[in-house]
mmCIF file of C-alpha atoms in Angstrom:
data_model
loop_
_atom_site.group_PDB
_atom_site.id
_atom_site.type_symbol
_atom_site.label_atom_id
_atom_site.label_comp_id
_atom_site.label_asym_id
_atom_site.label_seq_id
_atom_site.Cartn_x
_atom_site.Cartn_y
_atom_site.Cartn_z
ATOM 1 C CA UNK A 1 -3.380 -14.891 -3.238
ATOM 2 C CA UNK A 2 -1.945 -13.884 0.156
ATOM 3 C CA UNK A 3 0.842 -11.889 -1.508
ATOM 4 C CA UNK A 4 -1.666 -10.353 -3.925
ATOM 5 C CA UNK A 5 -3.909 -9.138 -1.109
ATOM 6 C CA UNK A 6 -1.014 -7.837 0.974
ATOM 7 C CA UNK A 7 0.063 -5.659 -1.966
ATOM 8 C CA UNK A 8 -3.440 -4.509 -2.748
ATOM 9 C CA UNK A 9 -3.176 -1.057 -1.378
ATOM 10 C CA UNK A 10 -0.111 1.108 -0.646
ATOM 11 C CA UNK A 11 1.961 4.551 -0.486
ATOM 12 C CA UNK A 12 2.171 8.203 0.939
ATOM 13 C CA UNK A 13 3.997 11.408 2.015
ATOM 14 C CA UNK A 14 4.343 14.397 4.162
ATOM 15 C CA UNK A 15 4.718 17.800 5.515
ATOM 16 C CA UNK A 16 4.654 19.602 8.846
ATOM 17 C CA UNK A 17 1.316 19.315 10.592
ATOM 18 C CA UNK A 18 -0.269 21.188 13.515
ATOM 19 C CA UNK A 19 -0.689 19.614 16.923
ATOM 20 C CA UNK A 20 -3.782 17.375 17.254
ATOM 21 C CA UNK A 21 -5.588 15.999 20.256
ATOM 22 C CA UNK A 22 -5.501 12.467 18.911
ATOM 23 C CA UNK A 23 -3.079 10.366 16.876
ATOM 24 C CA UNK A 24 -5.614 9.537 14.156
ATOM 25 C CA UNK A 25 -6.244 13.231 13.564
ATOM 26 C CA UNK A 26 -2.533 13.959 13.212
ATOM 27 C CA UNK A 27 -1.957 11.084 10.785
ATOM 28 C CA UNK A 28 -4.979 12.043 8.708
ATOM 29 C CA UNK A 29 -3.768 15.639 8.432
ATOM 30 C CA UNK A 30 -0.337 14.498 7.280
ATOM 31 C CA UNK A 31 -1.958 12.451 4.537
ATOM 32 C CA UNK A 32 -4.616 14.998 3.564
ATOM 33 C CA UNK A 33 -2.146 17.368 1.887
ATOM 34 C CA UNK A 34 -0.661 14.574 -0.188
ATOM 35 C CA UNK A 35 -1.827 14.518 -3.807
ATOM 36 C CA UNK A 36 0.749 12.118 -5.215
ATOM 37 C CA UNK A 37 3.727 10.013 -4.134
ATOM 38 C CA UNK A 38 6.344 8.269 -6.283
ATOM 39 C CA UNK A 39 9.277 6.219 -4.991
ATOM 40 C CA UNK A 40 11.493 3.210 -5.426
ATOM 41 C CA UNK A 41 11.073 0.563 -2.727
ATOM 42 C CA UNK A 42 12.877 -2.388 -1.206
ATOM 43 C CA UNK A 43 10.929 -5.013 0.727
ATOM 44 C CA UNK A 44 12.035 -7.660 3.216
ATOM 45 C CA UNK A 45 9.625 -10.204 4.708
ATOM 46 C CA UNK A 46 10.655 -12.020 7.887
ATOM 47 C CA UNK A 47 8.981 -14.868 9.774
ATOM 48 C CA UNK A 48 8.243 -14.952 13.508
ATOM 49 C CA UNK A 49 11.841 -16.075 14.173
ATOM 50 C CA UNK A 50 13.228 -13.066 12.284
ATOM 51 C CA UNK A 51 14.452 -15.106 9.305
ATOM 52 C CA UNK A 52 14.112 -13.467 5.881
ATOM 53 C CA UNK A 53 11.657 -15.450 3.748
ATOM 54 C CA UNK A 54 11.209 -13.043 0.829
ATOM 55 C CA UNK A 55 12.856 -9.942 -0.658
ATOM 56 C CA UNK A 56 11.666 -7.693 -3.462
ATOM 57 C CA UNK A 57 12.277 -4.308 -5.055
ATOM 58 C CA UNK A 58 10.499 -2.062 -7.505
ATOM 59 C CA UNK A 59 8.628 1.210 -7.890
ATOM 60 C CA UNK A 60 5.495 2.728 -6.380
ATOM 61 C CA UNK A 61 3.204 5.431 -7.782
ATOM 62 C CA UNK A 62 0.176 6.724 -5.891
ATOM 63 C CA UNK A 63 -2.392 9.491 -6.192
ATOM 64 C CA UNK A 64 -5.182 10.336 -3.789
ATOM 65 C CA UNK A 65 -7.873 9.310 -3.622
ATOM 66 C CA UNK A 66 -7.741 5.560 -4.133
ATOM 67 C CA UNK A 67 -5.231 5.059 -6.973
ATOM 68 C CA UNK A 68 -1.991 3.090 -6.818
ATOM 69 C CA UNK A 69 0.538 1.354 -9.050
ATOM 70 C CA UNK A 70 2.876 -1.142 -7.322
ATOM 71 C CA UNK A 71 5.453 -2.503 -9.760
ATOM 72 C CA UNK A 72 7.821 -5.262 -8.614
ATOM 73 C CA UNK A 73 10.973 -5.694 -10.710
ATOM 74 C CA UNK A 74 12.840 -8.280 -8.623
ATOM 75 C CA UNK A 75 12.735 -11.202 -8.036
ATOM 76 C CA UNK A 76 9.833 -11.426 -10.547
ATOM 77 C CA UNK A 77 8.103 -8.833 -12.687
ATOM 78 C CA UNK A 78 4.571 -8.132 -11.465
ATOM 79 C CA UNK A 79 2.318 -5.079 -11.561
ATOM 80 C CA UNK A 80 -0.525 -4.283 -9.189
ATOM 81 C CA UNK A 81 -2.867 -1.453 -10.171
ATOM 82 C CA UNK A 82 -5.696 -0.026 -8.067
ATOM 83 C CA UNK A 83 -7.730 2.226 -10.359
ATOM 84 C CA UNK A 84 -10.295 3.392 -7.806
ATOM 85 C CA UNK A 85 -12.797 0.656 -8.639
ATOM 86 C CA UNK A 86 -10.846 -2.545 -9.281
ATOM 87 C CA UNK A 87 -7.458 -4.018 -8.374
ATOM 88 C CA UNK A 88 -5.501 -5.675 -11.184
ATOM 89 C CA UNK A 89 -2.578 -8.008 -10.416
ATOM 90 C CA UNK A 90 -0.555 -8.726 -13.566
ATOM 91 C CA UNK A 91 1.998 -11.542 -13.291
ATOM 92 C CA UNK A 92 4.377 -11.525 -16.254
ATOM 93 C CA UNK A 93 5.982 -14.860 -15.304
ATOM 94 C CA UNK A 94 2.815 -16.956 -15.411
ATOM 95 C CA UNK A 95 1.040 -14.675 -17.928
ATOM 96 C CA UNK A 96 -1.999 -14.275 -15.708
ATOM 97 C CA UNK A 97 -4.114 -11.383 -14.459
ATOM 98 C CA UNK A 98 -6.213 -11.516 -11.260
ATOM 99 C CA UNK A 99 -8.929 -8.874 -10.875
ATOM 100 C CA UNK A 100 -10.807 -8.024 -7.667
ATOM 101 C CA UNK A 101 -13.103 -5.201 -6.649
ATOM 102 C CA UNK A 102 -11.069 -2.587 -4.800
ATOM 103 C CA UNK A 103 -13.514 -2.596 -1.901
ATOM 104 C CA UNK A 104 -13.058 -6.363 -1.565
ATOM 105 C CA UNK A 105 -9.266 -6.099 -1.737
ATOM 106 C CA UNK A 106 -8.939 -3.511 1.045
ATOM 107 C CA UNK A 107 -11.718 -4.699 3.333
ATOM 108 C CA UNK A 108 -10.496 -4.585 6.950
ATOM 109 C CA UNK A 109 -7.014 -3.646 5.688
ATOM 110 C CA UNK A 110 -5.314 -0.598 7.321
ATOM 111 C CA UNK A 111 -3.372 0.086 4.104
ATOM 112 C CA UNK A 112 -6.557 1.679 2.763
ATOM 113 C CA UNK A 113 -5.905 4.787 4.884
ATOM 114 C CA UNK A 114 -2.931 5.709 2.718
ATOM 115 C CA UNK A 115 -5.188 6.655 -0.189
ATOM 116 C CA UNK A 116 -8.650 7.137 1.343
ATOM 117 C CA UNK A 117 -10.265 10.467 2.227
ATOM 118 C CA UNK A 118 -13.470 8.794 3.434
ATOM 119 C CA UNK A 119 -14.203 9.614 7.084
ATOM 120 C CA UNK A 120 -16.349 6.488 7.472
ATOM 121 C CA UNK A 121 -13.354 4.371 6.429
ATOM 122 C CA UNK A 122 -11.038 6.101 8.920
ATOM 123 C CA UNK A 123 -13.479 5.390 11.737
ATOM 124 C CA UNK A 124 -12.928 1.656 11.221
ATOM 125 C CA UNK A 125 -9.286 1.851 12.395
ATOM 126 C CA UNK A 126 -7.377 2.700 15.569
ATOM 127 C CA UNK A 127 -4.211 4.845 15.321
ATOM 128 C CA UNK A 128 -1.510 5.061 18.004
ATOM 129 C CA UNK A 129 1.709 7.063 18.007
ATOM 130 C CA UNK A 130 3.996 5.730 20.736
ATOM 131 C CA UNK A 131 7.042 7.400 19.134
ATOM 132 C CA UNK A 132 7.401 10.717 17.318
ATOM 133 C CA UNK A 133 6.789 10.361 13.575
ATOM 134 C CA UNK A 134 5.677 6.718 13.933
ATOM 135 C CA UNK A 135 2.000 5.753 13.657
ATOM 136 C CA UNK A 136 0.657 2.225 14.181
ATOM 137 C CA UNK A 137 -2.723 1.445 12.608
ATOM 138 C CA UNK A 138 -4.943 -1.554 13.314
ATOM 139 C CA UNK A 139 -8.476 -2.492 12.291
ATOM 140 C CA UNK A 140 -11.087 -2.248 15.037
ATOM 141 C CA UNK A 141 -12.735 -5.406 13.703
ATOM 142 C CA UNK A 142 -10.746 -8.647 13.821
ATOM 143 C CA UNK A 143 -10.213 -11.015 10.931
ATOM 144 C CA UNK A 144 -8.161 -8.884 8.545
ATOM 145 C CA UNK A 145 -5.061 -10.131 6.761
ATOM 146 C CA UNK A 146 -2.884 -7.322 8.165
ATOM 147 C CA UNK A 147 -2.721 -7.166 11.974
ATOM 148 C CA UNK A 148 -0.866 -3.839 12.227
ATOM 149 C CA UNK A 149 0.588 -1.257 9.881
ATOM 150 C CA UNK A 150 3.273 1.162 11.103
ATOM 151 C CA UNK A 151 4.099 4.297 9.102
ATOM 152 C CA UNK A 152 7.486 5.891 9.796
ATOM 153 C CA UNK A 153 8.243 9.466 8.709
ATOM 154 C CA UNK A 154 11.420 11.516 8.475
ATOM 155 C CA UNK A 155 11.903 15.234 7.764
ATOM 156 C CA UNK A 156 10.934 14.756 4.107
ATOM 157 C CA UNK A 157 7.904 12.526 4.548
ATOM 158 C CA UNK A 158 7.051 8.852 4.559
ATOM 159 C CA UNK A 159 10.202 6.732 4.781
ATOM 160 C CA UNK A 160 9.064 3.235 5.720
ATOM 161 C CA UNK A 161 6.066 0.926 6.152
ATOM 162 C CA UNK A 162 6.082 -2.078 8.480
ATOM 163 C CA UNK A 163 3.236 -4.593 8.224
ATOM 164 C CA UNK A 164 2.610 -7.529 10.543
ATOM 165 C CA UNK A 165 0.175 -10.051 9.078
ATOM 166 C CA UNK A 166 -2.190 -12.487 10.753
ATOM 167 C CA UNK A 167 0.467 -15.245 10.572
ATOM 168 C CA UNK A 168 3.070 -13.152 12.399
ATOM 169 C CA UNK A 169 5.206 -12.397 9.361
ATOM 170 C CA UNK A 170 6.646 -8.873 9.179
ATOM 171 C CA UNK A 171 7.068 -6.997 5.909
ATOM 172 C CA UNK A 172 9.349 -3.942 5.956
ATOM 173 C CA UNK A 173 9.067 -1.607 2.949
ATOM 174 C CA UNK A 174 11.698 1.125 2.709
ATOM 175 C CA UNK A 175 11.293 3.997 0.220
ATOM 176 C CA UNK A 176 13.992 5.873 -1.692
ATOM 177 C CA UNK A 177 14.084 8.397 -4.569
ATOM 178 C CA UNK A 178 10.885 9.880 -3.171
ATOM 179 C CA UNK A 179 8.864 12.520 -5.027
ATOM 180 C CA UNK A 180 5.891 14.296 -3.448
ATOM 181 C CA UNK A 181 2.997 15.992 -5.243
ATOM 182 C CA UNK A 182 4.518 15.736 -8.716
ATOM 183 C CA UNK A 183 2.293 15.238 -11.798
ATOM 184 C CA UNK A 184 1.332 11.616 -12.510
ATOM 185 C CA UNK A 185 -0.066 10.517 -15.873
ATOM 186 C CA UNK A 186 -3.516 8.951 -15.612
ATOM 187 C CA UNK A 187 -2.252 6.117 -17.832
ATOM 188 C CA UNK A 188 -0.212 4.832 -14.852
ATOM 189 C CA UNK A 189 -3.450 3.445 -13.406
ATOM 190 C CA UNK A 190 -4.775 1.750 -16.554
ATOM 191 C CA UNK A 191 -4.153 -1.997 -16.706
ATOM 192 C CA UNK A 192 -2.757 -3.085 -20.065
ATOM 193 C CA UNK A 193 -3.330 -6.823 -20.521
ATOM 194 C CA UNK A 194 -1.656 -8.769 -23.367
ATOM 195 C CA UNK A 195 -4.090 -10.885 -25.356
ATOM 196 C CA UNK A 196 -2.203 -14.079 -24.473
ATOM 197 C CA UNK A 197 -2.669 -13.615 -20.694
ATOM 198 C CA UNK A 198 -5.333 -15.571 -18.794
ATOM 199 C CA UNK A 199 -7.705 -13.352 -16.792
ATOM 200 C CA UNK A 200 -9.164 -14.518 -13.463
ATOM 201 C CA UNK A 201 -11.929 -12.009 -12.749
ATOM 202 C CA UNK A 202 -13.065 -12.383 -9.115
ATOM 203 C CA UNK A 203 -15.230 -9.265 -8.987
ATOM 204 C CA UNK A 204 -18.801 -9.875 -7.774
#
């Protein structure tokens, strides 16, 4: 469940932005122009001692607002789809699907800012930019699964995400083969569930 929730929202992009008086305003402007983002990713999770405890790779597809497809190919095949209302986690290995409301999945989770245009949602998070092209986001209210989220940009756009969770583990997600604002088929965000799979529907 912890891994499911940590994946439950992701992705992004970016272009030159004007100067803003605050870091949150600058980050929001960078994300506002983004309509879609597609990339391959590699992920490394380290513990508090810096030891690698998990590695993964796959593909990410995102459109704003509020839609995401996170497909892991290695070490196991899983698909996470946020369709704007619900989040579907499809695990091919165990033939099981877990479904949550999207609001429940991203509650108090700074990853929501990557796809949200809602000003009331943005007001729930603090944004700091201690280094050029690096923005660290944290929830104003305590108790979330993700303690901080750092977005790193290069001249093309978003290059890396670094998440530190409530247990002190750090997840570094590096993007490659990036495509910005290219057409994305709506079918990418429709969960296709084989009849043989067990469905655990946790929506209220």
